[in-house]
Short mmCIF file of C-alpha atoms and ligand atoms in Angstrom, two decimals:
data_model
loop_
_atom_site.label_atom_id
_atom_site.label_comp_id
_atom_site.label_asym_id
_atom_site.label_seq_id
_atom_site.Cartn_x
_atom_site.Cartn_y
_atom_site.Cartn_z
CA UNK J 1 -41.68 28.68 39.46
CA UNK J 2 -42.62 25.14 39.10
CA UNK J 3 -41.23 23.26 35.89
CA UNK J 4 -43.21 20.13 35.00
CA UNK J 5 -39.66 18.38 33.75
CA UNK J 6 -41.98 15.14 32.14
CA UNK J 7 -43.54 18.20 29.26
CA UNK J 8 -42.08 19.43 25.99
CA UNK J 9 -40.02 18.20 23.60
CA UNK J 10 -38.12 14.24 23.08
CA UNK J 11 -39.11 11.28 21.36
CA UNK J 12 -39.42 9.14 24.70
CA UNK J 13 -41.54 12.06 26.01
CA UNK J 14 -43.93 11.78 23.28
CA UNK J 15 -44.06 8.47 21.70
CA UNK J 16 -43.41 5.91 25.02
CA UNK J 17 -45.73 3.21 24.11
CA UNK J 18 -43.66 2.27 21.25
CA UNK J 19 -40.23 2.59 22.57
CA UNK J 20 -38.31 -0.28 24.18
CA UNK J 21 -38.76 2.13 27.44
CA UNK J 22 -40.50 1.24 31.05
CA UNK J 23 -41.53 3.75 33.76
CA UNK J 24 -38.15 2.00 35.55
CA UNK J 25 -35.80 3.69 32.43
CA UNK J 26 -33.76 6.63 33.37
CA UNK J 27 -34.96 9.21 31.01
CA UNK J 28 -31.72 10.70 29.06
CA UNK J 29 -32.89 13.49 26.42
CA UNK J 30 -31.94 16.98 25.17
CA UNK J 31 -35.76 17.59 23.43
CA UNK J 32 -34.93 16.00 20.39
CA UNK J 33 -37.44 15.36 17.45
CA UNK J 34 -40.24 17.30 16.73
CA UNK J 35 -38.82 18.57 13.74
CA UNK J 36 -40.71 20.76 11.12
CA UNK J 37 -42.07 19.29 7.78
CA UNK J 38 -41.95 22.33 5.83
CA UNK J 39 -43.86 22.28 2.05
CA UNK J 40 -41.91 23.48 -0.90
CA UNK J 41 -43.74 25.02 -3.42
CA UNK J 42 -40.78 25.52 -5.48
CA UNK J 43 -39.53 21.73 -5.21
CA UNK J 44 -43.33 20.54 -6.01
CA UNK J 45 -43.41 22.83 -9.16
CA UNK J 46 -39.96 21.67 -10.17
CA UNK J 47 -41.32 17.86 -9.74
CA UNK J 48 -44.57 18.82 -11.76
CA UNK J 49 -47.81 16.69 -12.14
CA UNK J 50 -49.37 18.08 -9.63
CA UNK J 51 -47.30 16.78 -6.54
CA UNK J 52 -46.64 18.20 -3.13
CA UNK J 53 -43.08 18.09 -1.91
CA UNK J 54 -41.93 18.56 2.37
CA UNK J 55 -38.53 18.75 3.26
CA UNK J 56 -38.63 16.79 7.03
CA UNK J 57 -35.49 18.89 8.47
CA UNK J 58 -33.91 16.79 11.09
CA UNK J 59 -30.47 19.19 11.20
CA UNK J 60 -32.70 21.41 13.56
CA UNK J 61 -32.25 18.55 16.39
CA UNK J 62 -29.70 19.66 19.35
CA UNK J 63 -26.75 18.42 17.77
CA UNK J 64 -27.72 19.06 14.53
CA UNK J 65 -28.58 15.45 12.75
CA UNK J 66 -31.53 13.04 12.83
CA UNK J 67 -29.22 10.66 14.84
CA UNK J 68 -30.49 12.34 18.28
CA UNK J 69 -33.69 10.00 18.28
CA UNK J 70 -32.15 7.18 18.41
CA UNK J 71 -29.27 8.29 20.91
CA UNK J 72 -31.47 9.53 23.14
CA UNK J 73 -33.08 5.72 23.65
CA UNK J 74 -29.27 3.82 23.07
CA UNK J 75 -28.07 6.22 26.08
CA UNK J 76 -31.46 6.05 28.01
CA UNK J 77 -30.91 1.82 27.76
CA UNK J 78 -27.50 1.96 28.60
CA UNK J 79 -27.95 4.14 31.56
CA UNK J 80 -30.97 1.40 32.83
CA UNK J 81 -28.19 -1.56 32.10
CA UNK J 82 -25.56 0.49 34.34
CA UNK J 83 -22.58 0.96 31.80
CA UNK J 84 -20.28 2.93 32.36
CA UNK J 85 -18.73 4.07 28.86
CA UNK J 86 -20.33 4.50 25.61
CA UNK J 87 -18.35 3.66 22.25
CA UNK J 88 -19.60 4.40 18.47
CA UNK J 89 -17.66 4.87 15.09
CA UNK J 90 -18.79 7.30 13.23
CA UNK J 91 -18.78 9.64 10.00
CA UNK J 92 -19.21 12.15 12.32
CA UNK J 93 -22.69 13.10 13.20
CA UNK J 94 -22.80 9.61 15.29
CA UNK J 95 -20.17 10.71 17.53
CA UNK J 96 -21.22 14.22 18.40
CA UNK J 97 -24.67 12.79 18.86
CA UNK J 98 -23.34 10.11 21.47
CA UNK J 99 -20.94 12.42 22.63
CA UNK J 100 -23.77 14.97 23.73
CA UNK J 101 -25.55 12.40 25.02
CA UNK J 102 -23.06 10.83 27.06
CA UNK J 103 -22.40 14.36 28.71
CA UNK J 104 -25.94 14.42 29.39
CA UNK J 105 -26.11 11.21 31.50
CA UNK J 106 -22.87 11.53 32.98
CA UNK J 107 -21.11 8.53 31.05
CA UNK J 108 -17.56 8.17 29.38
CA UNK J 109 -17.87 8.25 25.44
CA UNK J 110 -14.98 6.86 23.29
CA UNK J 111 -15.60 7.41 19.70
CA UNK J 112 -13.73 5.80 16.88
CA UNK J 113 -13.31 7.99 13.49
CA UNK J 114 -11.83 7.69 9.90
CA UNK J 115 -8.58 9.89 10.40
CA UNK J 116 -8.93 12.78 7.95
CA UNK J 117 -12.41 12.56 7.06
CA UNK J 118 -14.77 13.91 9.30
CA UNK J 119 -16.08 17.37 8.71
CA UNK J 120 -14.99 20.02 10.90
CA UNK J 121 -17.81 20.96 13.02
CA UNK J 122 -18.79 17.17 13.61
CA UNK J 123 -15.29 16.74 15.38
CA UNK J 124 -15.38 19.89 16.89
CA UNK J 125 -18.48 18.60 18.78
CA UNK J 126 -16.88 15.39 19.98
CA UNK J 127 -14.06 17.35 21.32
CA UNK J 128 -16.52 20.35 23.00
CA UNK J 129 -18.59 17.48 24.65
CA UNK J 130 -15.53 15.63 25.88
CA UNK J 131 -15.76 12.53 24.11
CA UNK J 132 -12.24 10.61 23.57
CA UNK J 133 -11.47 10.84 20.55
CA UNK J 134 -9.27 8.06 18.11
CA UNK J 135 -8.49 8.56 14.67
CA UNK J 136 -7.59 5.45 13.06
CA UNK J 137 -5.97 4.89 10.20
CA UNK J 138 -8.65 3.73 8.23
CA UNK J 139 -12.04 4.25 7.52
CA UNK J 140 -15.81 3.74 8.59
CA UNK J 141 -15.99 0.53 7.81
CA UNK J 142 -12.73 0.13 9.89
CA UNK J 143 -13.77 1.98 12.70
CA UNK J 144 -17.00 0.09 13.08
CA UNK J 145 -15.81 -3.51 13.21
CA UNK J 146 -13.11 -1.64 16.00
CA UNK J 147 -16.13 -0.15 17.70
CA UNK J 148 -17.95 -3.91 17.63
CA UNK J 149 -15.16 -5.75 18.78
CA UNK J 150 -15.13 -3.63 21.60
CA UNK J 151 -18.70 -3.28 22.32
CA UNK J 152 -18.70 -8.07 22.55
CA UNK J 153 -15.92 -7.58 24.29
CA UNK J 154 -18.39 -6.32 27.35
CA UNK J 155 -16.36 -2.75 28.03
CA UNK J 156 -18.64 -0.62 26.01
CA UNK J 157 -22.37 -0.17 25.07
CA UNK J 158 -22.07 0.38 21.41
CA UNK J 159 -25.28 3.22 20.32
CA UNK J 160 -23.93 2.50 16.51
CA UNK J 161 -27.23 2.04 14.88
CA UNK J 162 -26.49 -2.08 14.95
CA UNK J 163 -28.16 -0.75 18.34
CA UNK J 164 -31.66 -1.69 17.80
CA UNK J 165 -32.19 0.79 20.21
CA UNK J 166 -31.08 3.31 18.20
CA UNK J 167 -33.49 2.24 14.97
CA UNK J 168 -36.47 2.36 17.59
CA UNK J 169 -35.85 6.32 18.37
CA UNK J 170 -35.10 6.97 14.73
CA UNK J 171 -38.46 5.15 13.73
CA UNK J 172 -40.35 8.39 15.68
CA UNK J 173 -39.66 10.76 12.38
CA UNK J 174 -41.88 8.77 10.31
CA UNK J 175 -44.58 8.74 13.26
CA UNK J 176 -44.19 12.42 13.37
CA UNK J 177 -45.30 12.82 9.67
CA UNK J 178 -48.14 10.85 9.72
CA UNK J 179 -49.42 12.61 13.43
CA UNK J 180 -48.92 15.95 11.39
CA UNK J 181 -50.06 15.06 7.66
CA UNK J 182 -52.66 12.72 8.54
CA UNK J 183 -51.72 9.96 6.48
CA UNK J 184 -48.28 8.49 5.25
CA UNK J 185 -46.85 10.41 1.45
CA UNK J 186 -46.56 8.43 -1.03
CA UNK J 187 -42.85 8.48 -1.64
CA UNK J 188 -40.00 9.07 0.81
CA UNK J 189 -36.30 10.24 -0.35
CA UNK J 190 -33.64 9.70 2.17
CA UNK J 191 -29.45 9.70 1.83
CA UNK J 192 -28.48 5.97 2.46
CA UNK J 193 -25.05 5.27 4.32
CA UNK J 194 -24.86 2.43 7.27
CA UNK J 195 -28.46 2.36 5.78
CA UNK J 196 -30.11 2.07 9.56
CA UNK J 197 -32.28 5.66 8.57
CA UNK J 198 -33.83 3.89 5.55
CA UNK J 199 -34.76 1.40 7.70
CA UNK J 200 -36.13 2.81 10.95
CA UNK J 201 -38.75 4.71 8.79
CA UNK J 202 -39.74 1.45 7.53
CA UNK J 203 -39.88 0.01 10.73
CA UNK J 204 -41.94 3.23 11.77
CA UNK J 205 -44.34 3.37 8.73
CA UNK J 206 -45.21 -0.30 9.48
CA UNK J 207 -46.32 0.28 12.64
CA UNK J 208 -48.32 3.06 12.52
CA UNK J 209 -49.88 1.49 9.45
CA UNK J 210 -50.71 -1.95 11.26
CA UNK J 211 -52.11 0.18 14.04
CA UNK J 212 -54.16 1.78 11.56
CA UNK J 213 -52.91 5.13 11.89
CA UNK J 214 -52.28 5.39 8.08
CA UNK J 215 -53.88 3.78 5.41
CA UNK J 216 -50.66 3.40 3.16
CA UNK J 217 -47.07 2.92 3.07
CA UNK J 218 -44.86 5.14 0.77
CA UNK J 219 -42.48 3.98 -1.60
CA UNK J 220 -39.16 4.48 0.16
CA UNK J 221 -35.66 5.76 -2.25
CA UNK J 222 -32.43 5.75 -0.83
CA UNK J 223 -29.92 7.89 -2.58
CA UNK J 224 -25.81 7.10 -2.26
CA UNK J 225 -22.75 9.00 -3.62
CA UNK J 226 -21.68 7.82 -6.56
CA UNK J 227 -18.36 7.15 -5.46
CA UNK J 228 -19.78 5.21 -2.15
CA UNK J 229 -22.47 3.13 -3.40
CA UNK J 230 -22.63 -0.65 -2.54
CA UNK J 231 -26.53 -1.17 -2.19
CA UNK J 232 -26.90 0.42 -5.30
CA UNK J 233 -23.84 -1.69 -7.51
CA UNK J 234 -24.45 -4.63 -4.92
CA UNK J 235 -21.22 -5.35 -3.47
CA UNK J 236 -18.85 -3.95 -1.32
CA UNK J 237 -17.03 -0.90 -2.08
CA UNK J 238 -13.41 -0.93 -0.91
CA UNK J 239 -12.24 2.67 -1.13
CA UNK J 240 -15.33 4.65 -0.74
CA UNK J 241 -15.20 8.31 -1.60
CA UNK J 242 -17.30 11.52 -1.88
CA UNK J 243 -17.00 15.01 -0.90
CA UNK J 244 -20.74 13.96 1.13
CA UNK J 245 -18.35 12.54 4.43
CA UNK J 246 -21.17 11.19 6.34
CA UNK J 247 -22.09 8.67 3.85
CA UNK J 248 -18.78 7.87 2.86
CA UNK J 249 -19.26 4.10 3.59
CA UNK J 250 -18.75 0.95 1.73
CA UNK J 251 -19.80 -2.00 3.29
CA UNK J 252 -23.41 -0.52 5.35
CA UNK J 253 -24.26 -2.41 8.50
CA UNK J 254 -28.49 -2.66 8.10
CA UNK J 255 -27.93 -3.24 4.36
CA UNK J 256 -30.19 -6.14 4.27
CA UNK J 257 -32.55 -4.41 6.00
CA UNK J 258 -32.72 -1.74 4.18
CA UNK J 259 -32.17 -3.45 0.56
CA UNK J 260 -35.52 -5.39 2.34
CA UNK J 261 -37.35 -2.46 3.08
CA UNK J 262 -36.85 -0.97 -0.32
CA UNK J 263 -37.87 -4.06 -2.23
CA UNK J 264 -41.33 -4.68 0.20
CA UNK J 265 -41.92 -0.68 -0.22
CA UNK J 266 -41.47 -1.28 -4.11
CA UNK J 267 -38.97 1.66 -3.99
CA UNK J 268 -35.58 2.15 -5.47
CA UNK J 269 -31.76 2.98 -4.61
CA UNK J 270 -30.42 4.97 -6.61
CA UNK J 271 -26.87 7.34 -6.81
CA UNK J 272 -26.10 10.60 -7.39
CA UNK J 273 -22.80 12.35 -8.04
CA UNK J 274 -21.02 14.82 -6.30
CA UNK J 275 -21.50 17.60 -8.16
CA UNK J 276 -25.18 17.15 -8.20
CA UNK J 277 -24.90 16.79 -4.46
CA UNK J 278 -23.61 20.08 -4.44
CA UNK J 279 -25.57 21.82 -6.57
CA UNK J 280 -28.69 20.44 -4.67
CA UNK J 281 -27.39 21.81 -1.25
CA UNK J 282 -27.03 25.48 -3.17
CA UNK J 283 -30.58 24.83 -4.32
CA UNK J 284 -31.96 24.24 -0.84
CA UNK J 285 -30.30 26.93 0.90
CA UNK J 286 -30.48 30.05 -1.99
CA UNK J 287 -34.54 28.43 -2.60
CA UNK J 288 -35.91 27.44 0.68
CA UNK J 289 -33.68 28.87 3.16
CA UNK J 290 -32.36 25.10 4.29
CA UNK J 291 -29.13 25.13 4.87
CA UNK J 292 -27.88 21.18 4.87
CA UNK J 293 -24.40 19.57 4.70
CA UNK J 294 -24.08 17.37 1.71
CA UNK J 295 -25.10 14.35 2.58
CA UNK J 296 -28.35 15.30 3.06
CA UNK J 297 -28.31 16.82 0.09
CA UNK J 298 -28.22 14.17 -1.75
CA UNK J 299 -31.58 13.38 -0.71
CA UNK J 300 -32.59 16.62 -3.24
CA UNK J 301 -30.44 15.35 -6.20
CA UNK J 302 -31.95 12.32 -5.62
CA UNK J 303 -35.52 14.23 -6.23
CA UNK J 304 -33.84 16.53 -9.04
CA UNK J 305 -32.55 13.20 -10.70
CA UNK J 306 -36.22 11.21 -10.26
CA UNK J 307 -38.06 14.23 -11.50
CA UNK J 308 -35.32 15.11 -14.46
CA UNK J 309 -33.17 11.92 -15.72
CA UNK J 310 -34.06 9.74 -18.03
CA UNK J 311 -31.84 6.93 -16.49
CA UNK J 312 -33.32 7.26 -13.27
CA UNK J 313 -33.79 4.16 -11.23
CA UNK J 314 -37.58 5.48 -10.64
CA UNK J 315 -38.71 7.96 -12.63
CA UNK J 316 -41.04 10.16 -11.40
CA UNK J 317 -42.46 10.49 -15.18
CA UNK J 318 -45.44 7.83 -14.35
CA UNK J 319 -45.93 8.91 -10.50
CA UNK J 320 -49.88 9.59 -9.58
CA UNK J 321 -50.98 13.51 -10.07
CA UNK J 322 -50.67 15.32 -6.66
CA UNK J 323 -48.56 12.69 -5.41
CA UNK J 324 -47.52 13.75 -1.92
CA UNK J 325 -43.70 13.35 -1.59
CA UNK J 326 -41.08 14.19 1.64
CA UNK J 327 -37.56 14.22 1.47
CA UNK J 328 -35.56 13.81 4.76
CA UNK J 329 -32.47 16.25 5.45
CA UNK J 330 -30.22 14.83 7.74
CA UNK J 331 -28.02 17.04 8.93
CA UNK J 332 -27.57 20.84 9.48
CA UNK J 333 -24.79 22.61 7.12
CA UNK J 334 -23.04 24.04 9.56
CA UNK J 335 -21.48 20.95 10.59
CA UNK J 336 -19.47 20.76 6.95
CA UNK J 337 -18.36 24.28 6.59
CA UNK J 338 -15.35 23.04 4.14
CA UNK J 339 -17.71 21.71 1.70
CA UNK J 340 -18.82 25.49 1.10
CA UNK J 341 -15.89 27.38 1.13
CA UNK J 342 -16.21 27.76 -2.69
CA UNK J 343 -19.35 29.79 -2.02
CA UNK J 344 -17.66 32.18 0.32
CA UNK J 345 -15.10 34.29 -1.30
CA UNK J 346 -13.43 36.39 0.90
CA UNK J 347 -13.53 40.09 0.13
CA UNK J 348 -11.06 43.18 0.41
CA UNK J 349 -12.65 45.32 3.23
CA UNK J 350 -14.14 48.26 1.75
CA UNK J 351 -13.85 51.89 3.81
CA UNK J 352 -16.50 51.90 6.55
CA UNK J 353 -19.30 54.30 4.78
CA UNK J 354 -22.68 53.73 2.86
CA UNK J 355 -21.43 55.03 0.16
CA UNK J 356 -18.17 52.11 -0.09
CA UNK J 357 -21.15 49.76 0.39
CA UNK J 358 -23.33 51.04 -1.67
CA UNK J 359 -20.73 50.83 -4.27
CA UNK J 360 -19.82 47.22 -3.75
CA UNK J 361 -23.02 45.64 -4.02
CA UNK J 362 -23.44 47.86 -7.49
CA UNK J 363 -25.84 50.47 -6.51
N1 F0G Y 1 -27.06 11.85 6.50
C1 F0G Y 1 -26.20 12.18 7.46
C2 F0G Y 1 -26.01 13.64 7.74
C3 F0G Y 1 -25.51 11.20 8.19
O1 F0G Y 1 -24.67 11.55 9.15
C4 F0G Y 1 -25.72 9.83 7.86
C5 F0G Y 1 -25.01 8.78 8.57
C6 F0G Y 1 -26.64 9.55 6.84
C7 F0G Y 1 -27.28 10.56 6.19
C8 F0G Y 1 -26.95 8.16 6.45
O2 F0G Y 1 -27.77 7.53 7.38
O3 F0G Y 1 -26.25 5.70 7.94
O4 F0G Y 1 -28.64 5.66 8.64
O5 F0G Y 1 -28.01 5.38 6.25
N2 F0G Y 1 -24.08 8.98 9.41
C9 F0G Y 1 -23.46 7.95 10.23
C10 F0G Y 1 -22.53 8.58 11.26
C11 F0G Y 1 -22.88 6.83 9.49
O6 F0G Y 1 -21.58 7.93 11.70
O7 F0G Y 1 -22.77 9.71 11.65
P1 F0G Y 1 -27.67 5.97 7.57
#
């Protein structure tokens, strides 16, 4: 059998000419991207005038989160510069993204968390990719000015999304919905945290436009927590907290670049509450069969809360008919399983016959 290992899947694969990549650059990739942009006809009724909602679902990447196409250039760099040893701070999905990469290309990974506030599965991945992992006493914010002070000091190569390595890869999702759709939507809706997502679509729906693969540039609307949101109140937030961990940050590292990229898009920030963040993520997953963690969930109250509220920082009351709109979902819900454990109540066994069954489902 004779595998051509250069086909398939992985942003570098596909999209070299406009990566910082050369034929000399070790290739380090687990066939990330390439992610489905899936209509809803339910979320376009719900939004009305005529419009035509996707859902880009990035939690179907191999570690679950849209952070692989960036990682997989940060770890393909630092391989070609010879480090040694990775470091990142994360929220969660960060680390088990450089942590999987790191395994990959054979390099130590030393991640740097907020003690008590990572979701489950995230540090479960750290751990089953063999990262070393620090909890600090602290949070994000905290662990990325650790994670930075490390990286200048020359021990590390830091794939935090300050990486502009990282914002290069993570530019590929917006290529990959104008190669499938044609043209660029008219409105993206992403979950803003360190804010580097916001702005490597930018980045990415620039380029393709000034190439002239797209003849506009959506609107782009970033979506925090309520109880995490500095773009959106303008200043930093000391204790940040929501039950949507990965964006539980108050003091983002691209912030101007994002804030910048939302102002030249003529978009909006805009925040959502927890409880609508939770009642979005039952949407998805009972509606469309999506199953997110919360974060990225927050991406669909953020459409709910354009399409519905009257306070909305852009309401979607004046949008074009048959506006074409795509949300991003970030992560995969599995990683969060705490956040759900209202949903699952845990039954009394019933005997083991159809009839038992029957009986406890009401038939
Ligand atoms: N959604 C998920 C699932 C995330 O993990 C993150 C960020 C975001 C959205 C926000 O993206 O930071 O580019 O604005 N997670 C980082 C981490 C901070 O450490 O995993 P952003």
């Amino acid at each position: 059998m004779t595998i051509n290992m250069n086909e398939g899947r992985g942003v570098i694969a596909r999209y070299r000419e406009f990566l910082p990549v050369s034929a000399s650059t070790p290739v380090i990739s687990l066939g990330e991207g390439g992610t489905p942009l899936l209509f809803s006809a339910r979320l376009s009724e719900r939004v009305g005038r005529g419009s035509q909602v996707f859902i880009k679902n990035e939690g179907v990447n191999p570690t679950g989160s849209f952070k692989d196409r960036g990682m997989t250039v940060a770890v393909s760099k630092a391989v070609e510069a010879n480090a040694r040893a990775l470091i990142c701070a994360s929220t969660g999905n960060t680390s088990a993204s450089a942590a999987a990469y790191a395994a990959r290309a054979g390099l130590q990974c030393v991640v740097v968390l907020p003690a008590g506030k990572i979701a489950r599965g995230k540090l479960l991945q750290a751990f089953a990719y063999g990262a070393q992992v620090v909890a600090i006493d602290g949070n994000f914010d905290d662990a990325l000015r650790i994670g930075r002070e490390l990286g200048e000091a020359g021990d590390f190569a830091i794939v935090n999304s300050i990486n502009p390595d990282r914002i290069a890869g993570q530019k590929t999702a917006a290529f990959e919905i104008v190669d499938l759709a044609g043209d660029a939507p008219d409105l993206h809706l992403l979950p803003l945290g360190n804010a580097g997502n916001l702005t490597a679509y930018w980045a990415g729906y620039r380029e393709y436009h000034a190439k002239g693969k797209s003849t506009r540039l959506p609107a782009m609307l970033g979506f925090q927590a309520e109880g995490a949101a500095p773009i959106f109140h303008n200043r930093i937030v000391e204790k940040p907290e929501t039950i949507a961990s990965a964006i539980r940050i108050g003091n983002p590292a691209s912030w101007k670049q994002a804030r910048t990229a939302i102002d030249e898009s003529r978009g909006a920030v805009d925040i959502v509450s927890d409880r609508e963040i939770l009642d979005a993520q039952r949407w998805l997953a009972r509606n469309e069969g999506i199953f997110v963690e919360p974060a990225s969930a927050a991406a669909i109250a953020g459409l709910f809360r354009c399409s519905e509220a009257k306070s909305a920082a852009y309401s979607f009351a004046a949008i074009a008919e048959g506006s074409r709109i795509v949300c991003t979902v970030t992560g995969h819900g599995l990683k969060d399983p705490d956040a759900l454990a209202h949903e699952a109540v845990d039954r009394a066994p019933v005997p083991a016959d159809s009839a038992a069954v029957r009986k406890a489902i009401g038939l």
